[in-house]
PDB file of C-alpha atoms in Angstrom:
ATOM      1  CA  UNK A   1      12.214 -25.138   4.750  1.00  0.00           C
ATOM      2  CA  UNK A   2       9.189 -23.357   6.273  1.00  0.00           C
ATOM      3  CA  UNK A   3       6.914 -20.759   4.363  1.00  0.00           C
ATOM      4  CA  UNK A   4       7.272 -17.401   5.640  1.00  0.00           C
ATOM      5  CA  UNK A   5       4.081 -15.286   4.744  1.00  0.00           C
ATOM      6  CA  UNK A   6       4.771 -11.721   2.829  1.00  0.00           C
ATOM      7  CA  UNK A   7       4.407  -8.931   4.496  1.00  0.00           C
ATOM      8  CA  UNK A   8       1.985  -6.419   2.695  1.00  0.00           C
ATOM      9  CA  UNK A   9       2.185  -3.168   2.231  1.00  0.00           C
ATOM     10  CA  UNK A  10      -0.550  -1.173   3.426  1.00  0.00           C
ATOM     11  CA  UNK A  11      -0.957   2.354   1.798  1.00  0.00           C
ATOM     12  CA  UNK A  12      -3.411   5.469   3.404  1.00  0.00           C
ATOM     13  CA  UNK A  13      -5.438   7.365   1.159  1.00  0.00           C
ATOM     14  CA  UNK A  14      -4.266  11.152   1.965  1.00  0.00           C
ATOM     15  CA  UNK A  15      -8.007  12.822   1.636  1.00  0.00           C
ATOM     16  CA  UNK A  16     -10.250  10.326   3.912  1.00  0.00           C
ATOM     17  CA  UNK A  17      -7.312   8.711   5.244  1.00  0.00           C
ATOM     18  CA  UNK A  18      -8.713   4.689   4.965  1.00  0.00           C
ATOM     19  CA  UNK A  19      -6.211   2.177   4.849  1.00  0.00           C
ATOM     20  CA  UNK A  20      -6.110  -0.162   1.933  1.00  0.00           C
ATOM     21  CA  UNK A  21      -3.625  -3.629   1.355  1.00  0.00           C
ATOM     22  CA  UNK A  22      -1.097  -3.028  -1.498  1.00  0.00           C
ATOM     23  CA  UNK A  23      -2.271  -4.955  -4.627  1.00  0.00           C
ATOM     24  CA  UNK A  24       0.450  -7.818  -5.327  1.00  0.00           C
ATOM     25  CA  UNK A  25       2.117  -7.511  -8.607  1.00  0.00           C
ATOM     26  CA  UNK A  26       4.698 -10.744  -9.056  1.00  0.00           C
ATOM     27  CA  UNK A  27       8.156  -9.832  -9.243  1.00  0.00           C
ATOM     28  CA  UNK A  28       9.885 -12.969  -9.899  1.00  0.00           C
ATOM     29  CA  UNK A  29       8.031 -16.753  -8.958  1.00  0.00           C
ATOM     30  CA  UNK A  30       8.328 -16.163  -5.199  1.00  0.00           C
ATOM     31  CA  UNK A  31       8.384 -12.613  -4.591  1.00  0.00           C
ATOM     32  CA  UNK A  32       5.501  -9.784  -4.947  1.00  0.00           C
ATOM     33  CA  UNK A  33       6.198  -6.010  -4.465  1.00  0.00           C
ATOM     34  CA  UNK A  34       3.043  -4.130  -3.629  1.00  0.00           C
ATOM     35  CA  UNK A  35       1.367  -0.940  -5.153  1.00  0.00           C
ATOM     36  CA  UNK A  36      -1.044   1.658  -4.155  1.00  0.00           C
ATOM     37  CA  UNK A  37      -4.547   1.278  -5.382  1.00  0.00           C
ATOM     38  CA  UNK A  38      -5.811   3.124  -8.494  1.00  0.00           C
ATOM     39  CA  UNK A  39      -8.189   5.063  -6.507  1.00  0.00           C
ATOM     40  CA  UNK A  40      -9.759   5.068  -2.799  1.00  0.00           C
ATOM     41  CA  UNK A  41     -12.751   2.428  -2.163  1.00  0.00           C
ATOM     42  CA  UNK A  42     -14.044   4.706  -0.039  1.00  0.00           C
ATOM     43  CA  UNK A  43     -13.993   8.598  -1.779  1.00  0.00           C
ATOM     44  CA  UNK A  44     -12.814   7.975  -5.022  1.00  0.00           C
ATOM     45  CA  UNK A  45      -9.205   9.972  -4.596  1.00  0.00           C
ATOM     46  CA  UNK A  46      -5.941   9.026  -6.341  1.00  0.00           C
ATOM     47  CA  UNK A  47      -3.348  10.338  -3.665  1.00  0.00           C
ATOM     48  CA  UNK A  48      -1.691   7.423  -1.206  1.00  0.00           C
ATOM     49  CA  UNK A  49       1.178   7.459   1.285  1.00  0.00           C
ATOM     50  CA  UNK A  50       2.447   3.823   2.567  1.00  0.00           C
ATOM     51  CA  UNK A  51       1.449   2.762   6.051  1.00  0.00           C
ATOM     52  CA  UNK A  52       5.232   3.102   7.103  1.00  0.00           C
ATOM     53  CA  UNK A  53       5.556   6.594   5.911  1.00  0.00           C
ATOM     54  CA  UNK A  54       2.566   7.958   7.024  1.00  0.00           C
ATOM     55  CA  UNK A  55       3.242   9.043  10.452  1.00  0.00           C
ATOM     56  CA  UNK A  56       5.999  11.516   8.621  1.00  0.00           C
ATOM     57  CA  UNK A  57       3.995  12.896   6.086  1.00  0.00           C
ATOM     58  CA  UNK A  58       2.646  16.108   6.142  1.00  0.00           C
ATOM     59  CA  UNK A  59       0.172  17.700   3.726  1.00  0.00           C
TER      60      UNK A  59
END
């Protein structure tokens, strides 16, 4: 059987709006489920919306 990569999830920070990959956190021996960063690399804020949603959000 072939290896299918994982799709990450991809979160935007809500105040500068950069995009940041979903850090990994193991779920069982083949699975991850991914979370927003603590905090923006970029401006420092705490407030994230995933990738997928982020077209629908509104402030």
């Amino acid at each position: 059987m072939a290896h299918v990569p994982e799709s990450v999830t991809m979160y935007v920070c809500e105040h500068c709006q950069v995009a940041h990959a979903g850090t990994p956190i193991h779920v069982d021996t083949a699975e991850h489920r991914f979370e927003a960063p603590d905090e923006c690399g970029s401006c420092g804020e705490t407030a994230f919306v995933a990738l997928s949603d982020w077209v629908h959000h509104h402030d």
